[in-house]
Tab-separated table of C-alpha atoms (C1' of nucleotides) in Angstrom:
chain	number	residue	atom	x	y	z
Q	127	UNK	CA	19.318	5.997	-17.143
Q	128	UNK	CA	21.494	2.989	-19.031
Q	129	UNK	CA	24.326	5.368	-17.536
Q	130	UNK	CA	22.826	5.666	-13.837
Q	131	UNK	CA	22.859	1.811	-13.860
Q	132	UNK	CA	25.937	1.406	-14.707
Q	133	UNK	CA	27.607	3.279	-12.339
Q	134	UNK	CA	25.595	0.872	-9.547
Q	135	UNK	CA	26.750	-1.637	-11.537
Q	136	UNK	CA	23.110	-2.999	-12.289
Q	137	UNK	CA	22.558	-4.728	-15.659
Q	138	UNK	CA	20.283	-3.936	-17.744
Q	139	UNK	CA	18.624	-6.510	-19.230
Q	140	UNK	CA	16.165	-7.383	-21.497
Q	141	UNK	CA	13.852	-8.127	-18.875
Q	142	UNK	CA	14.337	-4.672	-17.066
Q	143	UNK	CA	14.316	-2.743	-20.642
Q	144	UNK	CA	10.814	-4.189	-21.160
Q	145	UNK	CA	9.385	-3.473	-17.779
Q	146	UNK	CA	10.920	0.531	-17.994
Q	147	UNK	CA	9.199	0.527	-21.773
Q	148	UNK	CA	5.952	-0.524	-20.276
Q	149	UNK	CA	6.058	1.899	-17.351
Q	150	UNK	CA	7.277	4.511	-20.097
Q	151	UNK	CA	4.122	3.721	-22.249
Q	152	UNK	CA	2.199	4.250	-18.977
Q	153	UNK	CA	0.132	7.322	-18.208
Q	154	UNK	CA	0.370	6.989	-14.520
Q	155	UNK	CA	1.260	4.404	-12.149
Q	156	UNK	CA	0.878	1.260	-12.787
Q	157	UNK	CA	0.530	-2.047	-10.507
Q	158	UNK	CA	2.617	-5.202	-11.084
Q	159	UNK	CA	-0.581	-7.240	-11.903
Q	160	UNK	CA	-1.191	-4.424	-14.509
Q	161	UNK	CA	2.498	-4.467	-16.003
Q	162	UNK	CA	2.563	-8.266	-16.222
Q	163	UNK	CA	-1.184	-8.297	-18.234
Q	164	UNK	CA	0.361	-5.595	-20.967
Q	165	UNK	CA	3.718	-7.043	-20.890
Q	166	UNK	CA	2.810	-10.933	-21.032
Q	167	UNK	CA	4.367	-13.760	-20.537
Q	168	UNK	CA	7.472	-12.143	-21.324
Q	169	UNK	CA	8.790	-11.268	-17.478
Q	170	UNK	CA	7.015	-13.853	-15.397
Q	171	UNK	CA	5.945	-12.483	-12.292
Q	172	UNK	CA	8.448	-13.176	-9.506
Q	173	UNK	CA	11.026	-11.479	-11.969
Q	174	UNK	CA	8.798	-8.628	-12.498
Q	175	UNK	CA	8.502	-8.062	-9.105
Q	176	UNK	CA	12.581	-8.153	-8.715
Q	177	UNK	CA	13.192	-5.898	-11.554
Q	178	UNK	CA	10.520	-3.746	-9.899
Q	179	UNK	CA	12.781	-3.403	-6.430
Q	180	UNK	CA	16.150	-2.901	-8.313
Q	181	UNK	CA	14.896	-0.625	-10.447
Q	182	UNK	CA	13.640	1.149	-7.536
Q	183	UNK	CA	17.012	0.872	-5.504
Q	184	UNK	CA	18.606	2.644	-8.213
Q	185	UNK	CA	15.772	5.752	-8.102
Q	186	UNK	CA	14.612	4.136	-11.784
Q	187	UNK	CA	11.425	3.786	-10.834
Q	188	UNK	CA	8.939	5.092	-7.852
Q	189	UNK	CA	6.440	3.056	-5.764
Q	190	UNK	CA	3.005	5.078	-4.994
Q	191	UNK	CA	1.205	3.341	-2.281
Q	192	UNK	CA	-2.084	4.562	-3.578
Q	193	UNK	CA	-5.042	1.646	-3.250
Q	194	UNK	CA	-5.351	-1.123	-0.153
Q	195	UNK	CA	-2.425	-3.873	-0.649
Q	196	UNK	CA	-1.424	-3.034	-4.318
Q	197	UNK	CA	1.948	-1.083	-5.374
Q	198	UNK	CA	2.100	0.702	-8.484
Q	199	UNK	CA	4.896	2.157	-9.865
Q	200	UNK	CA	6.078	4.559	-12.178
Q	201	UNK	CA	9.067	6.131	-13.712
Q	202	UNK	CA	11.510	8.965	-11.055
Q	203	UNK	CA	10.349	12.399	-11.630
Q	204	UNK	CA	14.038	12.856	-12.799
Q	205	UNK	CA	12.888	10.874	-15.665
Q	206	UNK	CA	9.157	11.766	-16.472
Q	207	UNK	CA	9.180	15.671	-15.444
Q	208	UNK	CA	7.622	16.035	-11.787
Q	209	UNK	CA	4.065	15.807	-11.318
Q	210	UNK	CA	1.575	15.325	-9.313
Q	211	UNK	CA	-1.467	12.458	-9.057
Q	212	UNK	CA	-5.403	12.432	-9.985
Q	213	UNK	CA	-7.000	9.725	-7.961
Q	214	UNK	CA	-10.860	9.068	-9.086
Q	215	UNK	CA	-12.603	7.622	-6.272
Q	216	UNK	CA	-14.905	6.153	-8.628
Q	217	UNK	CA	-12.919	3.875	-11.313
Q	218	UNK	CA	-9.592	4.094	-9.183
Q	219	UNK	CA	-7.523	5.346	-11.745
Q	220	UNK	CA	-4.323	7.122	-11.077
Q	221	UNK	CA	-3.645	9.626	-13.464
Q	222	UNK	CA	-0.113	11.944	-13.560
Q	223	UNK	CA	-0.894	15.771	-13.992
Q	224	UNK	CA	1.725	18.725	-14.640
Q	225	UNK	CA	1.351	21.588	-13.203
Q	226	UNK	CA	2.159	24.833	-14.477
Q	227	UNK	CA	6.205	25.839	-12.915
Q	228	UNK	CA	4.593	28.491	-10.819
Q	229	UNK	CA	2.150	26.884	-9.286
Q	230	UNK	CA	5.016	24.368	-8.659
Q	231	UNK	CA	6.976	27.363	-7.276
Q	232	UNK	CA	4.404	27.667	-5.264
Q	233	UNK	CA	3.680	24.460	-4.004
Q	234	UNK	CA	7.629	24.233	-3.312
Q	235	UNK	CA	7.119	27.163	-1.402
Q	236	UNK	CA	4.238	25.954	1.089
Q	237	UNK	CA	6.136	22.355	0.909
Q	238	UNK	CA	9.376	24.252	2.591
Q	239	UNK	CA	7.358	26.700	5.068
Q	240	UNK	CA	5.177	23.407	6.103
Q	241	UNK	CA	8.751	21.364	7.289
Q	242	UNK	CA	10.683	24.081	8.246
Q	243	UNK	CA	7.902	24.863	11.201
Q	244	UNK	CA	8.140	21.088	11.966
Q	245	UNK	CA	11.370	20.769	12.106
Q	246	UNK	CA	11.618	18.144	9.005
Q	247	UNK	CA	14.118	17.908	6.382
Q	248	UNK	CA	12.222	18.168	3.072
Q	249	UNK	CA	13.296	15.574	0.034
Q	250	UNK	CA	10.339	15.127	-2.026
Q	251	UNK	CA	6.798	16.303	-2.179
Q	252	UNK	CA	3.657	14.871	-3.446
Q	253	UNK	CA	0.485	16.663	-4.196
Q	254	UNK	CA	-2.496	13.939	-3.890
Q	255	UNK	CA	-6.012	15.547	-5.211
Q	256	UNK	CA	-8.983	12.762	-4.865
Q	257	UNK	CA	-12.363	13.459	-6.672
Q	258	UNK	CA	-13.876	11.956	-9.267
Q	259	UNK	CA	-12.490	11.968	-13.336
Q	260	UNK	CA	-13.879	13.230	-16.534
Q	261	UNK	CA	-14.874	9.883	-17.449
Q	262	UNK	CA	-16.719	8.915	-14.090
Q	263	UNK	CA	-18.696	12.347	-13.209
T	116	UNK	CA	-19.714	10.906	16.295
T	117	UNK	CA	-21.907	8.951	18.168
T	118	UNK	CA	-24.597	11.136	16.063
T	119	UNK	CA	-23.259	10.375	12.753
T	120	UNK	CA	-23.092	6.558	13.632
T	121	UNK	CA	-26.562	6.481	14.902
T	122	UNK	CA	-27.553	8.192	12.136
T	123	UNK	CA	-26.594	5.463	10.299
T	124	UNK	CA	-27.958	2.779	12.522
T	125	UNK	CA	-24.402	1.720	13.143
T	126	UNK	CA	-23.906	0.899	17.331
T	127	UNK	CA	-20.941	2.155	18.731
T	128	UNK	CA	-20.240	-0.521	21.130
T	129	UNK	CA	-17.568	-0.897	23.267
T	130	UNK	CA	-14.890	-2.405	20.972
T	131	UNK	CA	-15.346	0.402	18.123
T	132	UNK	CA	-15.290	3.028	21.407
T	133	UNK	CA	-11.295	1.452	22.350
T	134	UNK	CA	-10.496	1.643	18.375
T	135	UNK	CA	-11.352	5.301	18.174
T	136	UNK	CA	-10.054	5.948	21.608
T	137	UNK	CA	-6.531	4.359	20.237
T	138	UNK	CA	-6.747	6.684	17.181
T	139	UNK	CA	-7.543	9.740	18.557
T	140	UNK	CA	-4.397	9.109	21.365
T	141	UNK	CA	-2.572	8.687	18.396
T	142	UNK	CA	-0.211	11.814	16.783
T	143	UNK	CA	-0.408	10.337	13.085
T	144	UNK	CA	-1.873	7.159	11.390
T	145	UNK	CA	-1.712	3.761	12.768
T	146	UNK	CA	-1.704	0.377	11.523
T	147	UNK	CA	-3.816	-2.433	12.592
T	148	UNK	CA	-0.880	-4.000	13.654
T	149	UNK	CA	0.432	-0.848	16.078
T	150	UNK	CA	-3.225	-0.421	16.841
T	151	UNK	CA	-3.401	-4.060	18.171
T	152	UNK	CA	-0.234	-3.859	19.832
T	153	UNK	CA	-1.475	-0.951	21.675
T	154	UNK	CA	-5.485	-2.220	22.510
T	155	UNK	CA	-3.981	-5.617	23.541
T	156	UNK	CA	-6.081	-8.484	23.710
T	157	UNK	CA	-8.775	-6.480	24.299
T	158	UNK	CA	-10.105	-6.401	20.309
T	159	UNK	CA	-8.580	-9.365	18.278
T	160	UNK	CA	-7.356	-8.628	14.809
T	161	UNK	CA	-10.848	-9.968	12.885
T	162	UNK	CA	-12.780	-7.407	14.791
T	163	UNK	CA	-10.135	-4.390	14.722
T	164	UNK	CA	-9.831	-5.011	10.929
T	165	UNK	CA	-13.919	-5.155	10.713
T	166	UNK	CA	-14.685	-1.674	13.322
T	167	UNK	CA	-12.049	-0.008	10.773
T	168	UNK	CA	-13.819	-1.198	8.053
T	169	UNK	CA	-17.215	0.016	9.318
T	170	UNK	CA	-15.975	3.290	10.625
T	171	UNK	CA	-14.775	4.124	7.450
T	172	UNK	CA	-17.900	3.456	5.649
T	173	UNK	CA	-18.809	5.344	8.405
T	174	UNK	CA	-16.931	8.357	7.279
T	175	UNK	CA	-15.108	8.587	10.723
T	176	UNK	CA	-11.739	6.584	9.748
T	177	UNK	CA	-9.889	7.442	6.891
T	178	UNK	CA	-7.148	4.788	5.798
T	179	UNK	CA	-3.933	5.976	4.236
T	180	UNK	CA	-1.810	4.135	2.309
T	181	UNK	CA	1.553	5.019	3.144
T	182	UNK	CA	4.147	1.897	3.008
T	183	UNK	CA	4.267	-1.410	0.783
T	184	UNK	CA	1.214	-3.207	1.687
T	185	UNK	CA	0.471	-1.981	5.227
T	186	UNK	CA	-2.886	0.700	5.240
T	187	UNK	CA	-2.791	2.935	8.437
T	188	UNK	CA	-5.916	4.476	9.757
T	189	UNK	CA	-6.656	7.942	11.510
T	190	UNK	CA	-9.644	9.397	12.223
T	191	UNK	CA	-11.186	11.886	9.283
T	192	UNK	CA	-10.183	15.420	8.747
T	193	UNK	CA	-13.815	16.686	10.261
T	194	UNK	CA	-13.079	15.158	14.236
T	195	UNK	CA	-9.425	15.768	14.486
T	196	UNK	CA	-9.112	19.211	11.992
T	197	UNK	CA	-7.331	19.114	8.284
T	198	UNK	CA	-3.885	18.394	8.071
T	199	UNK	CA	-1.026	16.796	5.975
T	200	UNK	CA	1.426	14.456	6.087
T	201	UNK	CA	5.057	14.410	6.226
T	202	UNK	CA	6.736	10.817	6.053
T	203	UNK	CA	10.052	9.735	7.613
T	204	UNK	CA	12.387	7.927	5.129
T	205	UNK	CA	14.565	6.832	7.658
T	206	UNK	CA	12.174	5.795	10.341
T	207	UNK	CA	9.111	5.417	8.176
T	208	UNK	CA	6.899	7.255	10.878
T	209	UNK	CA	3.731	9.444	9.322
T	210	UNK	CA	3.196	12.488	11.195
T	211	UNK	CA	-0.023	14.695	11.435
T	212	UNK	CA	1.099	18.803	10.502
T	213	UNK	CA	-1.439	21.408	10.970
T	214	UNK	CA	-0.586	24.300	8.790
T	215	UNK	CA	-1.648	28.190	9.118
T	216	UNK	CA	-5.008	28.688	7.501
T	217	UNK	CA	-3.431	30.975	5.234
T	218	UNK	CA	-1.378	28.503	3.849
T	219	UNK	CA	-3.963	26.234	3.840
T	220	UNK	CA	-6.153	28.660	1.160
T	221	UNK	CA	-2.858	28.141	-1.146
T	222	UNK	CA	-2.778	24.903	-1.648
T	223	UNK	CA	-6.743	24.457	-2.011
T	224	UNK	CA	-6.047	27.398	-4.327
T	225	UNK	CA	-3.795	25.368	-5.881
T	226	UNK	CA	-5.828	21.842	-6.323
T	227	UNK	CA	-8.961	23.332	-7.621
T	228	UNK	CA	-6.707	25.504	-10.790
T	229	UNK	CA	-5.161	21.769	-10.853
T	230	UNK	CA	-8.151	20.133	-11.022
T	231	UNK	CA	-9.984	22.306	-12.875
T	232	UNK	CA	-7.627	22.381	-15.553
T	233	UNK	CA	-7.640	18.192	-16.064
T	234	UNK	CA	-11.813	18.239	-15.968
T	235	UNK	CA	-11.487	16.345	-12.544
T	236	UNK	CA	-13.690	17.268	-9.675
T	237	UNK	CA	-11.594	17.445	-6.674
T	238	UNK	CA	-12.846	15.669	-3.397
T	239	UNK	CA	-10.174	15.937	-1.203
T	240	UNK	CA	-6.211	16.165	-1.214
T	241	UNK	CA	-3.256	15.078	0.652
T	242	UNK	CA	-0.096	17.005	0.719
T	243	UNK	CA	2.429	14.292	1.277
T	244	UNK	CA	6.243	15.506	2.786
T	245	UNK	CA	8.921	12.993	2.405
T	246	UNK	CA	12.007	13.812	4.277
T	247	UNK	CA	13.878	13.384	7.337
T	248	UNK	CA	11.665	14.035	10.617
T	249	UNK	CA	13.780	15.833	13.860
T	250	UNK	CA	15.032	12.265	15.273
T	251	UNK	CA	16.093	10.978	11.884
T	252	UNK	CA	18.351	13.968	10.736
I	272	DG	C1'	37.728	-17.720	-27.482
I	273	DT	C1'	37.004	-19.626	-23.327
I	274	DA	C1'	36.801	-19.934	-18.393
I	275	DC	C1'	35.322	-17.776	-14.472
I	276	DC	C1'	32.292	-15.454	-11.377
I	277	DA	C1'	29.046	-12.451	-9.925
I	278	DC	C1'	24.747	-11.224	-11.312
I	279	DC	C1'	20.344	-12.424	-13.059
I	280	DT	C1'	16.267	-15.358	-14.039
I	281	DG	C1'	12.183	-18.622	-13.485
I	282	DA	C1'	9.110	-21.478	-10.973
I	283	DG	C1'	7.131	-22.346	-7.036
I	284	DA	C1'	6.783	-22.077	-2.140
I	285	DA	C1'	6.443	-19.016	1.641
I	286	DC	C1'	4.836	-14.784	3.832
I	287	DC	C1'	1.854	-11.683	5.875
I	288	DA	C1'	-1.665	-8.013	5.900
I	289	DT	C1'	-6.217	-8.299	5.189
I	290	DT	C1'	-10.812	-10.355	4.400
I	291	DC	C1'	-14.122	-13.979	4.798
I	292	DT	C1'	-16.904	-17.610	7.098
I	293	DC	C1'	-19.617	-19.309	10.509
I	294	DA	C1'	-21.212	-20.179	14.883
I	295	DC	C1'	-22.207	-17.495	18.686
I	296	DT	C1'	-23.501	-13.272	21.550
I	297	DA	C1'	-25.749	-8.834	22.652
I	298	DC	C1'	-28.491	-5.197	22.103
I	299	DA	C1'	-33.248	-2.858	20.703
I	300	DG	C1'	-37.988	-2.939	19.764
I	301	DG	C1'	-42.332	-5.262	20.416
E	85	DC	C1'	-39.299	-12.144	27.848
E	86	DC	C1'	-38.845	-13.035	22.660
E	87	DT	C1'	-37.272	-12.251	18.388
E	88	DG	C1'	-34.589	-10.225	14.864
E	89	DT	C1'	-30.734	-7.816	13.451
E	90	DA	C1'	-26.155	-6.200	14.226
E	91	DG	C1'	-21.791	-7.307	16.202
E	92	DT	C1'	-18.062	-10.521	17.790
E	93	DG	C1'	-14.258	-14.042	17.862
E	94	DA	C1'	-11.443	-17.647	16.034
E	95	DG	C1'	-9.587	-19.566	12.410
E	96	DA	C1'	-9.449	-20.440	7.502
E	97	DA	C1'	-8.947	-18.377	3.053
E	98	DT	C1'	-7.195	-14.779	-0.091
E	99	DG	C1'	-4.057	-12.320	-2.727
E	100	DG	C1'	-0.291	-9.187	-3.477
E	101	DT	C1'	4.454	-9.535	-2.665
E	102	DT	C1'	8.861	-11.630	-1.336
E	103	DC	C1'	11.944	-15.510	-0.770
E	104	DT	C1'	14.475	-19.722	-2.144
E	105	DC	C1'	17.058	-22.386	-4.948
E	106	DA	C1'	18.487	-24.405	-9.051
E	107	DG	C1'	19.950	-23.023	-13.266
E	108	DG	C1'	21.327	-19.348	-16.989
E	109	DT	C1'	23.988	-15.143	-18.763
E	110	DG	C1'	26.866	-11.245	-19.528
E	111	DG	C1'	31.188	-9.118	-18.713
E	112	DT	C1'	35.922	-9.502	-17.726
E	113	DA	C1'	40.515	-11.664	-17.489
E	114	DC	C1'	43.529	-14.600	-19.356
DNA sequence: GTACCACCTGAGAACCATTCTCACTACAGG
DNA sequence: CCTGTAGTGAGAATGGTTCTCAGGTGGTAC
């Protein structure tokens, strides 16, 4: 990662190492307002929210549009191994899951067969499954 | 439709009638924004914003959070059919795709093993395609 | 080691999609 | 018709996010 910023020639700071540790701590997604509460006063907002976009220029980090106005982010799937996302309708969580590689396969396969018949250009795929968690049901 | 919202004791007056008439002329979801650009005058922003609101309660309108603070609505799976998504990264446009049944069996296949296997109870899913749509590539 | 310069940071203001408030209007039942 | 409840419109308020600008900092060249 240190390397892939580098070669954009995009320091990384302190402030950015902190903000990748938190998202790495993170089990899924997490919102600025979420990153600044576990981080503290450390990275004051505004400069959370700038590391945020850089980090996401350089395809650090990935924004998941997942609730009404808020952004969370988390880690690339080149990073974190590719997954897909738990949403509980109840508590609003957003949890990562792994799949088994062939179901992926599969998944990969329906994701290609889906674009090719609509003339689309495939880059990245994301499985969404809504319902309700362990801890809510 | 009408049923479901008198069911509910919810009128559907004229201003909710042009706000689902805009949706369902629409091939993917729209903001409240394109929405108003397209009604006009004819609903102000207050009201469009409140008949999306109660449609969704309504279970008619689904909202879909696709780009950095901006929700887009389209009307729910059960009036226009299931379908997914697949998401321009050049031009940002969401498009509705209708697969083959048969495919569609995979991937609910697929959601429920997922599911099953993280104790979540699966409500729904969304099987999101990034890539580059016909115009864009 | 120090001077330079582009990059980065912090604080606050600005922005903009969305929601709220409140006075007003329009149906539906009696 | 009268009344009550639901819906509407305009504008203010909210809140997550982005912008601005005045410093700070790290890396490179000398």
């Amino acid at each position: 990662m240190e390397q892939r910023l580098r070669e954009r020639e995009i320091r990384y700071t302190s402030g950015r190492r902190v903000v990748v540790a938190a998202l790495a701590r993170a089990e899924g997604p997490r919102s600025a307002a979420e990153l600044s509460t576990e981080i503290g006063a450390a990275v004051p907002l505004s400069s959370l929210y700038r590391s945020l976009a850089v980090l996401e220029d350089a395809g650090v980090v990935v924004p998941h549009f997942g609730a009404r106005g808020l952004t969370r982010y988390e880690l690339a799937d080149w990073i974190t191994g590719h997954h897909h996302h738990l949403i509980c309708v109840a508590c609003g969580t957003v949890d990562d899951v792994e799949i088994l590689p062939e179901y992926e396969i599969k998944v990969n396969e329906l994701v290609d067969l889906i674009a090719q018949l609509a003339g689309f250009e495939p880059r990245a795929h994301d499985l969404e499954i809504e319902g309700r968690c362990a801890k809510c049901s």
